[in-house]
Amino acid sequence: MTRVELHSVGKRYPARGRSGSETTAVDGVTLEVASGEIHAVIGYSGAGKSTLLRLVNGLERATSGRVIIDGEDITGYSEGQLRAVRSRIGMIFQQFNLFHSKTVAKNVEYPLAVSGTPRAERAGRVRELLEFVGLADHADFHIEQLSGGQKQRVGIARALATNPGLLLADEATSALDPDTSREVLQLLSRVNSELGITILLITHEMDVVREIAQRVTVMEGGRAVEQGEVFEVFSNPQTDTTRRFVSTALPTEPSATHLRELREKHRGKLVTLTFRDGSADQPVVFQTLADRGVGVSIVHGGITDVGGRSFGKLTLELIGEGLQVEHAIAALAQHAELEVLA
Ligand code: ADP
């Protein structure tokens, strides 16, 4: 298991051409990936995510700040020293980066050969890795005979070959369909829980973060704009960027346009309730409305799982006499986070 710390890390690229200007790809990012955790970095294209990963494995050098791996400050390391650090880090990619002319087994064996593992030991290790990723019966297949999900399984087996303490995943499921993507994410969860490998992954997909990460850093314009436990960050977003990501995968309030449509169909009072891991008990909410003789329809929203905890927003239409509804709203506000939609 490996711990990663970035302290105010910056990366500037010099201007390209005479008229170009310098690019600040990463701008003062402080980030700690605890030993054994799955940490996701999410952000739109150009936010600085890939540069951040390349700073962790020493493929790029920070122009400011410090990069520390397991307490070792690698910021000023020579290329030789960085190679030693890299040998303890596995990496998987969106496009898999496999050798197409080699078999599955040869792809997985490659890092073992490079690291000088004796030939006699390699076959056993390759078998063990292919069993772990569920491809033991595909050892002699060529890469082009595999589906995208199988290719990424080979990528994972290869990345694990030399027993790394840290796995870096660069958009590892972005090229896969949703079902295959889920299978690969489950495999990454096993890599973390069964093998105890720390995972730092970058993605632009909210579902990836929601499904497997414990902590998340949201990046925008090279900066870490939000950071914390996945549930805390996504159930209470502080920045527009995080809010936009949340709206792609979590239940939200209706948008302004959708609200206008809802109003045409529903004449009652519309309220949105936020359910944060039991903070508002659904039975209490519905009982309160029933006790006061207020009718209710759910018109928008839902409940979902975020970082293993439940989160939901339900927009309800409350049907009843004016005063009755007002009293019911006051009673509900005692139990739930509630917003009356104007
Ligand atoms: P992301 O992975 O979030 O899409 P990147 O880290 O690839 O973001 O890029 C962040 C910014 O740094 C972008 O503006 C990109 O154009 C710039 N950049 C990345 N790599 C280089 C490079 N080698 N030289 C110059 N600019 C770069």
Coordinates of C-alpha atoms and ligand atoms in Angstrom, one line a residue:
M1 CA 0.0 0.0 0.0
T2 CA 1.3 3.4 -0.9
R3 CA 0.5 6.9 0.3
V4 CA 0.7 9.9 -2.1
E5 CA 1.1 13.5 -1.0
L6 CA 1.1 16.6 -3.3
H7 CA 2.0 19.8 -1.5
S8 CA 1.1 23.0 -3.5
V9 CA 2.2 21.3 -6.7
G10 CA 2.4 23.4 -9.9
K11 CA 3.2 22.5 -13.5
R12 CA 3.8 25.2 -16.1
Y13 CA 4.5 24.4 -19.7
P14 CA 6.6 26.9 -21.6
A15 CA 5.0 28.9 -24.5
R16 CA 4.9 27.1 -27.8
G17 CA 6.0 29.3 -30.7
R18 CA 6.7 33.0 -30.5
S19 CA 3.1 34.2 -30.0
G20 CA 2.0 31.4 -27.6
S21 CA 1.8 31.9 -23.9
E22 CA 2.8 29.7 -21.0
T23 CA 0.3 27.1 -19.9
T24 CA -0.3 26.5 -16.2
A25 CA -1.6 22.9 -16.4
V26 CA -1.6 22.3 -12.6
D27 CA -1.8 25.2 -10.2
G28 CA -0.9 24.8 -6.6
V29 CA -2.7 21.4 -5.9
T30 CA -2.5 20.0 -2.5
L31 CA -3.8 16.4 -2.3
E32 CA -3.3 13.4 0.0
V33 CA -4.2 9.9 -1.1
A34 CA -4.2 7.8 2.0
S35 CA -2.7 4.3 2.0
G36 CA -5.3 1.8 0.8
E37 CA -7.9 4.3 -0.4
I38 CA -9.5 4.8 -3.9
H39 CA -9.1 8.5 -4.7
A40 CA -10.8 9.9 -7.8
V41 CA -9.8 13.2 -9.5
I42 CA -12.7 14.4 -11.6
G43 CA -12.8 17.4 -14.0
Y44 CA -13.6 18.4 -17.6
S45 CA -11.1 18.1 -20.4
G46 CA -8.1 20.4 -19.9
A47 CA -8.6 20.6 -16.1
G48 CA -5.1 19.3 -15.5
K49 CA -5.9 15.7 -14.5
S50 CA -3.5 13.8 -16.8
T51 CA -0.7 16.2 -15.9
L52 CA -1.4 15.5 -12.3
L53 CA -1.0 11.7 -12.8
R54 CA 2.2 12.2 -14.7
L55 CA 3.6 14.3 -11.8
V56 CA 2.8 11.4 -9.4
N57 CA 4.7 8.8 -11.5
G58 CA 7.5 11.2 -12.3
L59 CA 6.9 11.4 -16.1
E60 CA 6.6 15.1 -15.5
R61 CA 8.6 17.3 -13.1
A62 CA 6.7 19.8 -10.9
T63 CA 7.7 23.4 -11.5
S64 CA 6.7 24.2 -7.9
G65 CA 5.7 22.3 -4.8
R66 CA 6.6 18.8 -3.6
V67 CA 5.5 15.3 -4.6
I68 CA 5.9 12.7 -1.9
I69 CA 5.4 9.0 -2.3
D70 CA 5.4 6.9 0.9
G71 CA 7.3 9.7 2.7
E72 CA 9.9 9.9 0.0
D73 CA 10.2 13.4 -1.6
I74 CA 10.7 12.5 -5.3
T75 CA 10.5 16.1 -6.5
G76 CA 14.2 16.5 -7.2
Y77 CA 14.9 12.9 -8.2
S78 CA 17.2 11.9 -11.1
E79 CA 15.7 9.9 -14.0
G80 CA 17.3 6.7 -12.5
Q81 CA 15.8 7.3 -9.1
L82 CA 12.4 8.0 -10.7
R83 CA 12.6 4.7 -12.6
A84 CA 12.9 2.9 -9.3
V85 CA 9.8 4.8 -8.0
R86 CA 7.9 4.0 -11.2
S87 CA 8.6 0.2 -10.8
R88 CA 6.4 0.4 -7.6
I89 CA 3.5 2.0 -9.5
G90 CA 1.1 0.3 -11.9
M91 CA -0.7 2.2 -14.6
I92 CA -3.8 1.6 -16.8
F93 CA -5.0 3.6 -19.7
Q94 CA -8.2 4.5 -21.6
Q95 CA -6.8 2.9 -24.8
F96 CA -5.3 0.0 -22.9
N97 CA -1.8 0.4 -24.5
L98 CA -1.2 -3.3 -25.0
F99 CA 1.1 -5.0 -27.5
H100 CA -1.3 -6.1 -30.3
S101 CA 1.1 -8.6 -31.8
K102 CA 1.6 -10.5 -28.6
T103 CA -0.7 -12.9 -26.8
V104 CA -2.5 -12.1 -23.6
A105 CA 0.1 -14.0 -21.5
K106 CA 3.0 -12.3 -23.2
N107 CA 1.5 -8.9 -22.5
V108 CA 1.2 -9.7 -18.8
E109 CA 4.7 -11.3 -18.8
Y110 CA 6.3 -8.2 -20.3
P111 CA 6.8 -6.2 -17.1
L112 CA 8.1 -9.3 -15.3
A113 CA 10.8 -9.7 -18.1
V114 CA 11.7 -6.1 -17.9
S115 CA 12.1 -6.1 -14.1
G116 CA 14.4 -9.2 -14.3
T117 CA 12.0 -11.8 -12.8
P118 CA 13.6 -15.2 -13.5
R119 CA 11.9 -17.0 -16.4
A120 CA 11.0 -20.0 -14.3
E121 CA 8.9 -17.8 -12.0
R122 CA 7.1 -15.8 -14.7
A123 CA 4.6 -18.4 -16.0
G124 CA 3.2 -19.1 -12.5
R125 CA 2.8 -15.4 -11.8
V126 CA 1.1 -14.8 -15.2
R127 CA -1.3 -17.6 -14.5
E128 CA -2.1 -16.2 -11.1
L129 CA -2.7 -12.7 -12.5
L130 CA -4.9 -14.0 -15.3
E131 CA -7.0 -16.0 -12.8
F132 CA -7.4 -12.9 -10.7
V133 CA -8.8 -10.9 -13.6
G134 CA -10.9 -13.8 -14.9
L135 CA -9.0 -14.5 -18.1
A136 CA -7.1 -17.7 -17.3
D137 CA -8.7 -19.4 -20.4
H138 CA -7.6 -16.6 -22.7
A139 CA -3.9 -16.8 -22.1
D140 CA -3.1 -17.7 -25.7
F141 CA -5.5 -15.3 -27.4
H142 CA -4.2 -12.4 -29.3
I143 CA -5.2 -8.9 -28.2
E144 CA -7.3 -8.2 -31.3
Q145 CA -9.5 -11.2 -30.4
L146 CA -10.6 -9.6 -27.1
S147 CA -13.5 -7.3 -26.3
G148 CA -12.8 -3.8 -24.8
G149 CA -13.5 -5.0 -21.3
Q150 CA -11.2 -8.1 -21.7
K151 CA -8.4 -5.8 -23.0
Q152 CA -8.7 -3.6 -19.9
R153 CA -8.6 -6.8 -17.7
V154 CA -5.3 -7.6 -19.5
G155 CA -4.2 -4.0 -18.8
I156 CA -5.0 -4.5 -15.1
A157 CA -3.2 -7.9 -14.9
R158 CA -0.1 -6.3 -16.6
A159 CA -0.2 -3.3 -14.2
L160 CA -0.3 -5.7 -11.2
A161 CA 2.5 -8.0 -12.4
T162 CA 5.3 -6.4 -10.4
N163 CA 3.2 -6.1 -7.2
P164 CA 2.8 -2.3 -7.1
G165 CA 1.6 -0.5 -4.0
L166 CA -0.2 2.1 -6.1
L167 CA -2.3 1.9 -9.3
L168 CA -2.8 5.0 -11.5
A169 CA -5.9 4.8 -13.7
D170 CA -6.2 7.2 -16.6
E171 CA -9.8 7.3 -17.8
A172 CA -9.7 3.5 -17.5
T173 CA -13.3 2.9 -18.4
S174 CA -14.1 5.9 -20.7
A175 CA -13.8 3.7 -23.8
L176 CA -16.2 1.0 -22.5
D177 CA -19.9 0.6 -22.6
P178 CA -21.8 1.1 -19.3
D179 CA -22.1 -2.6 -18.4
T180 CA -18.5 -3.4 -19.2
S181 CA -17.4 -0.3 -17.4
R182 CA -19.2 -1.5 -14.3
E183 CA -17.4 -4.9 -14.5
V184 CA -14.0 -3.2 -14.8
L185 CA -14.8 -0.9 -11.8
Q186 CA -15.8 -4.0 -9.8
L187 CA -12.4 -5.5 -10.6
L188 CA -10.6 -2.3 -9.6
S189 CA -12.5 -2.5 -6.3
R190 CA -11.2 -6.0 -5.8
V191 CA -7.7 -4.8 -6.6
N192 CA -8.1 -2.3 -3.8
S193 CA -9.9 -4.5 -1.2
E194 CA -8.3 -7.9 -1.8
L195 CA -4.7 -6.8 -2.8
G196 CA -4.7 -3.7 -0.6
I197 CA -3.5 -1.5 -3.5
T198 CA -4.0 2.3 -3.3
I199 CA -5.8 3.6 -6.4
L200 CA -5.6 7.1 -7.8
L201 CA -7.9 7.5 -10.8
I202 CA -8.7 10.3 -13.1
T203 CA -12.0 10.5 -14.9
H204 CA -14.6 12.9 -16.4
E205 CA -17.3 10.4 -15.5
M206 CA -19.3 11.0 -12.4
D207 CA -20.5 7.4 -12.2
V208 CA -17.0 6.1 -11.9
V209 CA -16.5 8.3 -8.8
R210 CA -19.9 7.4 -7.3
E211 CA -19.3 3.7 -7.7
I212 CA -15.9 3.1 -6.4
A213 CA -14.1 6.1 -4.9
Q214 CA -14.0 6.9 -1.2
R215 CA -12.5 10.4 -1.7
V216 CA -12.6 12.8 -4.6
T217 CA -10.8 15.9 -5.8
V218 CA -12.6 18.1 -8.3
M219 CA -10.3 20.0 -10.7
E220 CA -10.9 23.0 -12.7
G221 CA -8.4 25.2 -14.6
G222 CA -5.5 23.3 -12.9
R223 CA -6.8 23.9 -9.4
A224 CA -8.3 21.5 -6.9
V225 CA -11.6 23.4 -6.3
E226 CA -13.2 20.8 -4.0
Q227 CA -12.0 17.9 -2.0
G228 CA -13.2 15.4 0.5
E229 CA -15.3 12.2 1.0
V230 CA -17.3 11.4 -2.1
F231 CA -20.6 11.6 -0.2
E232 CA -19.9 14.9 1.5
V233 CA -18.6 16.6 -1.7
F234 CA -21.4 15.4 -4.0
S235 CA -24.3 15.7 -1.5
N236 CA -23.4 19.3 -0.8
P237 CA -21.5 20.7 -3.8
Q238 CA -19.9 24.1 -3.3
T239 CA -18.8 25.0 -6.8
D240 CA -20.6 25.2 -10.2
T241 CA -18.3 22.6 -11.6
T242 CA -19.2 20.1 -8.9
R243 CA -22.8 21.0 -9.3
R244 CA -22.7 20.2 -13.0
F245 CA -21.0 16.8 -12.4
V246 CA -23.6 16.0 -9.7
S247 CA -26.4 16.8 -12.1
T248 CA -25.2 14.2 -14.5
A249 CA -25.6 11.3 -12.1
L250 CA -27.5 12.2 -9.0
P251 CA -31.1 13.2 -8.6
T252 CA -31.5 17.0 -8.7
E253 CA -34.1 19.7 -8.5
P254 CA -36.0 20.3 -11.7
S255 CA -34.3 22.8 -14.1
A256 CA -36.1 26.1 -14.8
T257 CA -37.5 24.7 -18.1
H258 CA -38.6 21.4 -16.5
L259 CA -40.2 23.3 -13.6
R260 CA -42.3 25.3 -16.1
E261 CA -43.5 22.0 -17.7
L262 CA -44.3 20.5 -14.3
R263 CA -46.3 23.6 -13.4
E264 CA -48.5 23.1 -16.4
K265 CA -49.3 19.6 -15.4
H266 CA -49.4 20.0 -11.6
R267 CA -51.5 22.7 -9.9
G268 CA -50.5 21.8 -6.3
K269 CA -47.6 23.3 -4.4
L270 CA -44.2 21.9 -5.5
V271 CA -41.5 21.2 -2.9
T272 CA -38.1 19.5 -3.1
L273 CA -37.0 17.4 -0.2
T274 CA -33.3 16.4 0.2
F275 CA -32.7 12.9 1.7
R276 CA -29.2 12.7 3.0
D277 CA -28.4 9.2 4.3
G278 CA -31.4 9.0 6.6
S279 CA -31.4 12.7 7.5
A280 CA -35.0 12.8 6.3
D281 CA -36.9 9.7 7.0
Q282 CA -39.2 8.9 4.1
P283 CA -41.9 7.2 6.3
V284 CA -42.0 10.3 8.6
V285 CA -42.4 12.6 5.6
F286 CA -45.3 10.6 4.1
Q287 CA -47.0 10.0 7.5
T288 CA -46.8 13.8 8.2
L289 CA -48.6 14.5 5.0
A290 CA -51.2 11.8 5.5
D291 CA -51.9 13.0 9.1
R292 CA -52.7 16.4 7.8
G293 CA -54.9 15.1 5.0
V294 CA -52.5 16.4 2.3
G295 CA -52.3 14.4 -1.0
V296 CA -48.9 13.8 -2.5
S297 CA -47.5 12.8 -5.9
I298 CA -43.8 12.4 -6.7
V299 CA -43.2 14.4 -9.8
H300 CA -39.4 14.4 -10.2
G301 CA -36.2 13.1 -8.6
G302 CA -35.0 9.8 -7.1
I303 CA -32.8 8.1 -4.5
T304 CA -29.3 6.8 -5.4
D305 CA -26.2 5.4 -3.8
V306 CA -23.2 7.7 -3.4
G307 CA -20.0 6.3 -2.0
G308 CA -22.0 3.6 -0.3
R309 CA -24.6 5.9 1.3
S310 CA -28.0 6.9 0.1
F311 CA -28.7 10.3 -1.3
G312 CA -31.9 11.6 -2.9
K313 CA -33.9 14.6 -4.0
L314 CA -37.6 14.2 -4.5
T315 CA -39.9 16.9 -5.8
L316 CA -43.4 16.4 -4.5
E317 CA -46.7 18.0 -5.5
L318 CA -48.7 18.7 -2.4
I319 CA -52.4 18.7 -2.9
G320 CA -54.9 20.2 -0.5
E321 CA -56.4 23.4 0.9
G322 CA -54.0 26.4 1.1
L323 CA -53.6 26.5 4.9
Q324 CA -53.5 22.8 5.3
V325 CA -50.6 22.6 2.8
E326 CA -48.8 25.5 4.6
H327 CA -49.0 23.7 7.9
A328 CA -47.9 20.4 6.4
I329 CA -44.9 22.2 4.9
A330 CA -44.0 23.7 8.3
A331 CA -44.3 20.3 9.9
L332 CA -42.1 18.7 7.2
A333 CA -39.4 21.3 7.6
Q334 CA -38.9 19.9 11.1
H335 CA -37.8 16.6 9.7
A336 CA -36.4 17.3 6.2
E337 CA -34.3 19.7 4.2
L338 CA -37.1 21.3 2.2
E339 CA -37.3 23.9 -0.5
V340 CA -40.6 25.3 -1.7
L341 CA -40.3 25.8 -5.5
A342 CA -41.3 29.3 -6.5
Ligands
ADP1 P1 -7.0 16.9 -18.6 O1 -6.3 15.6 -18.4 O2 -7.8 17.3 -17.4 O3 -7.8 16.9 -19.9 P2 -4.3 17.9 -19.1 O4 -3.5 17.7 -17.9 O5 -4.2 17.0 -20.3 O6 -5.9 18.0 -18.7 O7 -4.1 19.4 -19.7 C1 -4.1 20.6 -18.8 C2 -3.7 21.8 -19.6 O8 -2.3 21.7 -19.9 C3 -4.3 21.9 -21.0 O9 -4.5 23.3 -21.2 C4 -3.3 21.3 -21.9 O10 -3.4 21.9 -23.2 C5 -2.0 21.7 -21.3 N1 -0.9 20.7 -21.6 C6 -0.9 19.4 -21.2 N2 0.2 18.8 -21.6 C7 1.0 19.8 -22.2 C8 2.3 19.8 -22.8 N3 3.0 18.7 -22.9 N4 2.7 21.0 -23.3 C9 1.9 22.1 -23.3 N5 0.7 22.2 -22.7 C10 0.2 21.0 -22.2

